[in-house]
Coordinates of C-alpha atoms and ligand atoms in Angstrom, one line a residue:
X1 CA 143.6 -7.5 26.5
X2 CA 145.6 -10.8 25.8
X3 CA 143.7 -13.7 23.3
X4 CA 143.8 -16.4 25.5
X5 CA 141.3 -19.5 26.4
X6 CA 137.9 -19.0 28.2
X7 CA 139.8 -21.2 31.2
X8 CA 142.2 -18.6 31.4
X9 CA 140.2 -15.9 32.5
X10 CA 140.3 -14.5 36.0
X11 CA 137.6 -13.3 38.2
X12 CA 134.0 -14.1 36.3
X13 CA 133.3 -17.9 37.3
X14 CA 129.7 -17.2 36.5
X15 CA 129.8 -15.7 33.2
X16 CA 132.4 -18.2 31.8
X17 CA 130.6 -21.4 33.2
X18 CA 128.0 -20.0 30.8
X19 CA 129.9 -19.8 27.8
X20 CA 131.9 -22.7 28.4
X21 CA 128.4 -24.5 28.5
X22 CA 127.2 -22.8 25.5
X23 CA 130.6 -23.8 23.5
X24 CA 130.0 -27.5 25.1
X25 CA 126.4 -27.6 24.0
X26 CA 126.8 -27.2 20.4
X27 CA 123.7 -25.2 20.2
X28 CA 124.0 -21.5 19.6
X29 CA 122.2 -18.2 19.1
X30 CA 123.1 -15.7 16.7
X31 CA 124.0 -13.0 18.6
X32 CA 125.6 -12.7 22.3
X33 CA 126.0 -9.7 24.2
X34 CA 128.6 -9.5 27.1
X35 CA 128.2 -6.7 29.5
X36 CA 129.1 -5.3 32.6
X37 CA 131.3 -3.0 33.9
X38 CA 134.1 -1.5 31.9
X39 CA 137.9 -3.0 32.5
X40 CA 136.2 -6.7 33.7
X41 CA 137.2 -9.0 31.2
X42 CA 134.3 -8.8 28.8
X43 CA 136.5 -8.2 25.9
X44 CA 139.2 -10.7 26.7
X45 CA 136.2 -13.4 27.0
X46 CA 134.5 -12.4 23.6
X47 CA 137.4 -13.6 22.0
X48 CA 137.9 -16.3 24.0
X49 CA 134.7 -17.4 23.6
X50 CA 135.3 -16.7 19.5
X51 CA 138.6 -19.3 19.8
X52 CA 136.7 -22.0 21.5
X53 CA 133.8 -21.5 19.0
X54 CA 136.4 -21.7 16.2
X55 CA 138.7 -24.5 17.4
X56 CA 139.1 -27.6 15.3
X57 CA 138.9 -30.2 18.2
X58 CA 135.9 -28.8 19.4
X59 CA 133.0 -26.7 18.7
X60 CA 134.6 -25.8 15.1
X61 CA 134.9 -29.3 13.9
X62 CA 133.4 -29.9 10.7
X63 CA 130.1 -31.1 11.3
X64 CA 129.6 -33.6 8.6
X65 CA 130.0 -37.5 9.1
X66 CA 133.0 -38.6 7.9
X67 CA 132.6 -40.4 4.7
X68 CA 133.4 -44.4 4.6
X69 CA 136.9 -43.9 3.0
X70 CA 137.7 -41.1 5.1
X71 CA 141.0 -42.0 6.8
X72 CA 139.9 -42.1 10.9
X73 CA 140.0 -38.7 12.9
X74 CA 142.8 -38.3 14.7
X75 CA 143.4 -39.0 18.3
X76 CA 142.5 -35.7 19.7
X77 CA 143.7 -36.4 23.2
X78 CA 142.0 -34.9 26.0
X79 CA 140.8 -31.7 24.0
X80 CA 137.8 -29.8 25.8
X81 CA 134.6 -29.8 24.5
X82 CA 133.8 -26.6 25.9
X83 CA 137.1 -24.4 25.2
X84 CA 140.0 -23.8 22.9
X85 CA 142.7 -26.4 23.0
X86 CA 145.0 -23.7 22.2
X87 CA 147.0 -26.4 20.0
X88 CA 145.2 -27.5 16.8
X89 CA 145.6 -25.0 13.6
X90 CA 142.9 -22.9 14.0
X91 CA 143.7 -22.0 17.6
X92 CA 147.1 -21.5 16.4
X93 CA 145.5 -18.8 13.9
X94 CA 142.9 -17.6 16.3
X95 CA 145.6 -16.6 19.2
X96 CA 147.2 -14.2 17.1
X97 CA 143.9 -12.8 15.3
X98 CA 144.6 -14.6 11.9
X99 CA 141.8 -17.0 11.4
X100 CA 139.9 -16.0 8.3
X101 CA 136.8 -16.5 10.3
X102 CA 137.2 -14.5 13.1
X103 CA 136.3 -10.8 12.4
X104 CA 137.1 -8.2 15.2
X105 CA 135.8 -4.8 15.1
X106 CA 136.6 -2.2 18.0
X107 CA 136.5 1.5 18.1
X108 CA 139.1 3.5 16.4
X109 CA 139.7 7.9 16.3
X110 CA 141.5 9.5 14.0
X111 CA 141.5 10.4 10.0
X112 CA 139.8 7.9 7.7
X113 CA 142.7 7.8 5.5
X114 CA 144.7 6.7 8.1
X115 CA 142.4 4.0 9.5
X116 CA 143.9 1.1 8.0
X117 CA 147.4 1.8 9.8
X118 CA 145.7 2.8 12.7
X119 CA 143.6 -1.2 12.9
X120 CA 147.0 -2.4 12.2
X121 CA 148.7 -0.7 14.7
X122 CA 146.4 -1.6 17.2
X123 CA 146.5 -5.4 16.5
X124 CA 149.9 -5.6 16.3
X125 CA 150.0 -4.0 19.7
X126 CA 147.6 -6.5 21.0
X127 CA 149.5 -9.4 19.7
X128 CA 152.6 -8.3 21.5
X129 CA 151.9 -7.1 24.4
X130 CA 149.6 -9.7 26.7
X131 CA 148.9 -7.0 29.3
X132 CA 147.5 -4.7 26.2
X133 CA 144.9 -2.9 27.5
X134 CA 142.3 -0.6 24.8
X135 CA 141.9 2.9 25.5
X136 CA 140.2 5.3 23.2
X137 CA 139.5 9.0 22.8
X138 CA 135.9 10.1 23.6
X139 CA 135.0 10.3 19.8
X140 CA 136.2 6.9 18.9
X141 CA 133.8 5.0 17.2
X142 CA 133.3 1.4 15.2
X143 CA 134.0 2.9 11.6
X144 CA 131.3 2.5 9.2
X145 CA 133.7 1.8 6.3
X146 CA 134.7 -1.1 8.6
X147 CA 131.0 -2.3 8.9
X148 CA 130.1 -2.4 5.6
X149 CA 133.2 -4.0 4.3
X150 CA 132.3 -6.8 6.9
X151 CA 129.0 -7.3 6.1
X152 CA 129.4 -7.7 2.5
X153 CA 131.5 -10.5 3.7
X154 CA 129.1 -12.4 5.5
X155 CA 127.5 -13.0 2.3
X156 CA 129.6 -15.5 1.7
X157 CA 130.5 -19.1 3.2
X158 CA 133.0 -18.9 6.1
X159 CA 136.7 -19.9 4.6
X160 CA 138.0 -22.6 7.1
X161 CA 135.5 -23.1 9.9
X162 CA 131.8 -24.4 10.2
X163 CA 131.2 -20.6 11.1
X164 CA 132.3 -17.3 11.1
X165 CA 132.8 -15.4 14.8
X166 CA 132.1 -11.6 14.4
X167 CA 133.5 -9.8 17.8
X168 CA 132.4 -6.2 18.3
X169 CA 133.9 -4.4 21.1
X170 CA 132.3 -1.6 23.0
X171 CA 129.7 -2.4 20.7
X172 CA 127.5 0.9 22.1
X173 CA 129.9 3.1 20.0
X174 CA 128.3 2.8 16.6
X175 CA 125.9 5.2 14.7
X176 CA 122.4 4.5 13.7
X177 CA 122.6 3.6 10.4
X178 CA 125.3 0.7 11.4
X179 CA 122.9 -0.7 13.8
X180 CA 120.3 -1.1 11.4
X181 CA 122.5 -2.9 9.3
X182 CA 123.7 -5.2 12.4
X183 CA 120.5 -5.9 13.6
X184 CA 119.6 -7.0 10.0
X185 CA 122.6 -9.4 10.0
X186 CA 122.0 -10.6 13.4
X187 CA 118.1 -11.7 12.1
X188 CA 119.0 -12.8 8.9
X189 CA 123.0 -14.1 9.7
X190 CA 123.1 -16.3 6.5
X191 CA 125.6 -18.7 6.2
X192 CA 126.4 -19.5 10.1
X193 CA 127.8 -16.0 11.3
X194 CA 128.1 -15.8 15.4
X195 CA 127.8 -12.1 16.6
X196 CA 129.8 -11.4 20.0
X197 CA 129.2 -8.2 21.4
X198 CA 130.9 -6.4 24.1
X199 CA 129.3 -3.2 25.9
X200 CA 130.0 -1.7 29.3
X201 CA 127.0 0.6 28.4
X202 CA 124.5 -1.8 26.8
X203 CA 121.4 0.8 27.4
X204 CA 123.3 2.9 24.9
X205 CA 122.4 0.0 22.0
X206 CA 119.0 -0.1 20.4
X207 CA 116.6 -2.2 22.2
X208 CA 116.1 -3.8 19.0
X209 CA 119.6 -5.1 19.1
X210 CA 119.6 -5.8 22.8
X211 CA 116.3 -7.8 22.8
X212 CA 118.2 -10.4 19.7
X213 CA 121.3 -10.9 21.6
X214 CA 121.6 -13.5 24.7
X215 CA 123.2 -11.4 27.6
X216 CA 125.9 -12.5 29.9
X217 CA 126.6 -10.8 32.7
X218 CA 130.2 -10.0 33.8
X219 CA 130.6 -8.5 37.5
X220 CA 133.1 -5.8 38.9
X221 CA 136.7 -8.1 39.7
X222 CA 137.4 -8.3 43.6
X223 CA 140.6 -6.4 44.6
X224 CA 142.0 -10.0 45.5
X225 CA 141.7 -10.9 42.3
X226 CA 143.3 -7.6 40.5
X227 CA 146.3 -8.0 43.0
X228 CA 147.0 -11.2 42.3
X229 CA 146.7 -10.7 38.8
X230 CA 149.0 -7.8 38.8
X231 CA 151.4 -9.3 41.1
X232 CA 151.7 -12.9 38.7
X233 CA 151.2 -11.4 35.5
X234 CA 152.4 -8.0 35.1
X235 CA 155.4 -8.3 38.1
X236 CA 154.0 -5.4 40.4
X237 CA 155.5 -5.4 43.9
X238 CA 152.6 -6.7 46.3
X239 CA 152.6 -3.5 48.2
X240 CA 151.9 -1.5 44.9
X241 CA 149.5 -4.1 43.5
X242 CA 147.4 -3.8 46.7
X243 CA 147.0 0.0 46.0
X244 CA 146.5 -0.3 42.6
X245 CA 143.6 -2.8 43.1
X246 CA 142.0 -0.7 45.8
X247 CA 142.1 2.2 43.4
X248 CA 140.6 0.3 40.7
X249 CA 137.3 -0.1 41.3
X250 CA 137.1 -3.4 40.1
X251 CA 138.5 -3.0 36.8
X252 CA 141.8 -4.7 35.8
X253 CA 142.0 -2.1 32.9
X254 CA 142.3 0.4 35.3
X255 CA 145.0 -1.1 37.3
X256 CA 147.0 -2.0 34.5
X257 CA 146.8 1.1 33.3
X258 CA 147.5 3.0 36.7
X259 CA 150.9 0.4 37.2
X260 CA 153.4 2.1 35.6
X261 CA 152.7 5.5 37.8
X262 CA 155.0 4.4 40.9
X263 CA 151.9 3.9 43.2
X264 CA 153.8 3.8 46.2
X265 CA 155.6 7.1 46.0
X266 CA 152.8 8.7 44.5
X267 CA 150.6 7.9 47.7
X268 CA 153.7 9.4 50.0
X269 CA 153.8 12.5 47.7
X270 CA 149.8 12.4 48.3
X271 CA 150.4 12.8 51.9
X272 CA 153.2 14.9 52.0
X273 CA 151.4 17.5 50.3
X274 CA 149.1 17.6 53.4
X275 CA 151.9 18.7 56.0
X276 CA 152.4 22.3 55.2
X277 CA 149.0 22.8 55.8
X278 CA 148.7 21.1 58.7
X279 CA 151.9 22.9 60.3
X280 CA 150.1 26.3 59.2
X281 CA 152.7 27.2 56.7
X282 CA 150.7 28.9 53.7
X283 CA 153.5 29.6 51.7
X284 CA 154.9 26.4 51.6
X285 CA 151.9 24.8 50.2
X286 CA 151.2 27.4 47.9
X287 CA 154.8 26.6 46.6
X288 CA 154.0 22.6 46.4
X289 CA 150.3 23.5 44.6
X290 CA 152.5 25.4 41.8
X291 CA 154.4 22.7 40.1
X292 CA 151.2 21.3 39.6
X293 CA 150.8 24.0 36.9
X294 CA 154.1 22.8 34.9
X295 CA 152.4 19.7 33.5
X296 CA 149.3 20.6 32.0
X297 CA 146.9 17.9 31.5
X298 CA 149.6 15.1 32.8
X299 CA 149.7 17.4 36.3
X300 CA 146.2 17.4 36.5
X301 CA 145.9 13.6 35.9
X302 CA 148.7 13.1 38.3
X303 CA 146.7 15.3 41.0
X304 CA 143.5 13.5 40.6
X305 CA 145.3 9.8 41.3
X306 CA 147.2 11.3 44.3
X307 CA 143.6 12.7 45.6
X308 CA 142.3 9.3 45.1
X309 CA 145.6 8.0 47.0
X310 CA 144.6 10.5 49.9
X311 CA 141.0 9.1 50.3
X312 CA 142.1 5.6 50.3
X313 CA 144.6 6.4 52.9
X314 CA 141.3 8.4 54.6
X315 CA 139.4 5.1 54.1
X316 CA 142.3 2.6 55.5
X317 CA 142.2 4.9 58.7
X318 CA 138.4 4.4 59.4
X319 CA 139.1 0.8 58.9
X320 CA 142.0 1.0 61.5
X321 CA 140.2 3.2 63.8
X322 CA 137.7 0.9 64.5
X323 CA 139.6 -2.8 64.4
X324 CA 139.9 -3.8 60.7
X325 CA 143.1 -6.4 60.9
X326 CA 146.4 -5.3 58.8
X327 CA 145.3 -7.9 55.9
X328 CA 142.6 -6.0 55.3
X329 CA 144.5 -2.5 54.7
X330 CA 145.6 -1.1 51.1
X331 CA 147.9 0.9 52.5
X332 CA 149.3 -2.3 54.6
X333 CA 153.0 -1.1 53.9
X334 CA 152.7 1.9 56.4
X335 CA 150.5 0.1 58.9
X336 CA 152.1 1.8 62.0
X337 CA 151.6 5.3 60.8
X338 CA 147.9 4.7 59.8
X339 CA 147.6 3.1 63.4
X340 CA 149.4 6.0 64.7
X341 CA 147.3 8.6 63.1
X342 CA 143.9 6.6 63.3
X343 CA 144.0 7.3 67.3
X344 CA 144.2 11.0 66.7
X345 CA 141.0 11.3 64.3
X346 CA 137.1 10.0 64.6
X347 CA 134.7 9.0 61.8
X348 CA 133.6 12.7 61.5
X349 CA 136.4 14.0 60.6
X350 CA 137.5 11.2 58.6
X351 CA 133.9 11.8 56.8
X352 CA 134.5 15.7 56.5
X353 CA 138.3 15.2 54.7
X354 CA 136.5 12.8 52.4
X355 CA 133.9 15.5 51.4
X356 CA 136.7 18.0 50.6
X357 CA 138.6 15.4 48.7
X358 CA 135.8 14.7 46.5
X359 CA 135.2 18.2 46.0
X360 CA 138.3 19.0 44.9
X361 CA 138.3 15.7 42.3
X362 CA 134.8 17.7 41.0
X363 CA 136.8 21.1 41.0
X364 CA 139.3 19.2 38.6
X365 CA 136.7 17.8 36.1
X366 CA 135.3 21.7 36.3
X367 CA 138.8 23.0 35.0
X368 CA 139.8 24.9 38.0
X369 CA 143.5 25.5 37.8
X370 CA 145.6 22.5 39.7
X371 CA 147.2 25.0 42.1
X372 CA 144.1 26.7 43.1
X373 CA 142.8 23.2 43.7
X374 CA 145.7 21.7 45.7
X375 CA 145.9 24.9 48.1
X376 CA 142.0 24.9 48.6
X377 CA 141.6 21.2 49.4
X378 CA 144.8 21.1 51.6
X379 CA 143.9 24.1 53.6
X380 CA 140.6 22.8 53.9
X381 CA 141.7 19.6 55.0
X382 CA 144.0 20.8 57.5
X383 CA 140.8 22.7 59.0
X384 CA 141.1 26.4 60.4
X385 CA 144.7 25.8 61.2
X386 CA 146.1 27.8 58.2
X387 CA 144.8 30.7 59.9
X388 CA 143.3 32.1 56.4
X389 CA 139.4 31.7 57.2
X390 CA 137.1 30.0 55.5
X391 CA 137.9 28.5 52.1
X392 CA 134.7 28.6 49.7
X393 CA 132.5 25.8 50.2
X394 CA 132.4 25.0 46.2
X395 CA 135.7 25.3 44.8
X396 CA 134.0 23.8 41.9
X397 CA 133.1 27.1 41.2
X398 CA 135.3 29.1 38.5
X399 CA 138.4 31.0 40.1
X400 CA 139.5 33.9 37.8
X401 CA 142.3 35.2 38.6
Ligands
ZN1 ZN1 141.8 -25.8 18.8

């Protein structure tokens, strides 16, 4: 999640237009809530909005009229009034999260005594890596001690800018008592504090907080926008970018997280898994299934991704069979294979296979061992050809052996 300007955000024209309008209008609510699916740019937008609000040449300019003997204001050129200029002193500080009036809270996990180090490391990574993606453990939360410290600071005047901006990422990860302190602060923001909250689970925020925020909605990103970003800014090759974008369900963060996994190789491996089952070679299929047991959690994650690639292939088969042009196929790099297979498989069979794969994904979540999941899923996708009779209809049931 880089620290950019509103103008640099991708694929969210409505939200960005709204935020720029707020900056240009110069009249601010006490709090904004940026909400929408995970990984679509809410957190990036929250920091970009904060930068625009603190920019010395725009919204952050001192409100007081210049005195009679003050030197004339410098000519600011074409500084935008609705965004950060990117070049003033305030903008250089906000670009690296070093502006004293920009406060940034985000969920953290781990020991309380290591908190300072964990926060500093995350911020350093965020500064260093323009493609940084926040990833939390399930129990990560916005820590009470940090909120307390912040709320104490809010009693004082901002240091440099006309106002202070507090950005709270994933604001739904707080405790009850933090929300009451937050609510109090939003209702009586003291000397010019503006809150920018982001959340992909806004229903988890207390209604009292939601109702005091101006809400800004973010939409899932289009596959085209994600693929373009991956190609242009993350150096991903077009064929891999297309696959990742199709797999990302509109979340750029997810696509970026998956980008190191060699998507084309993984996809080819996923499809190759089915081959022994199609040939009726149960022994080979069992051997192949065993290798997922070696890597524990990583093996399961890889397996999950492979099943998702297999599903993507089936969706392409459906598209190819019913006349989609090549440009609409996620697996365009293997269009000939797709077209050939599409002649032999109808919508009913594709649906049946997708159902089997969906069950396999659930069985990974349900802790069925990886080898059992692969063996059962591939055997069932291949149909009766394995000659081993019917496989249980619900592989999510536990297998004890
Ligand atoms: Zn500026």
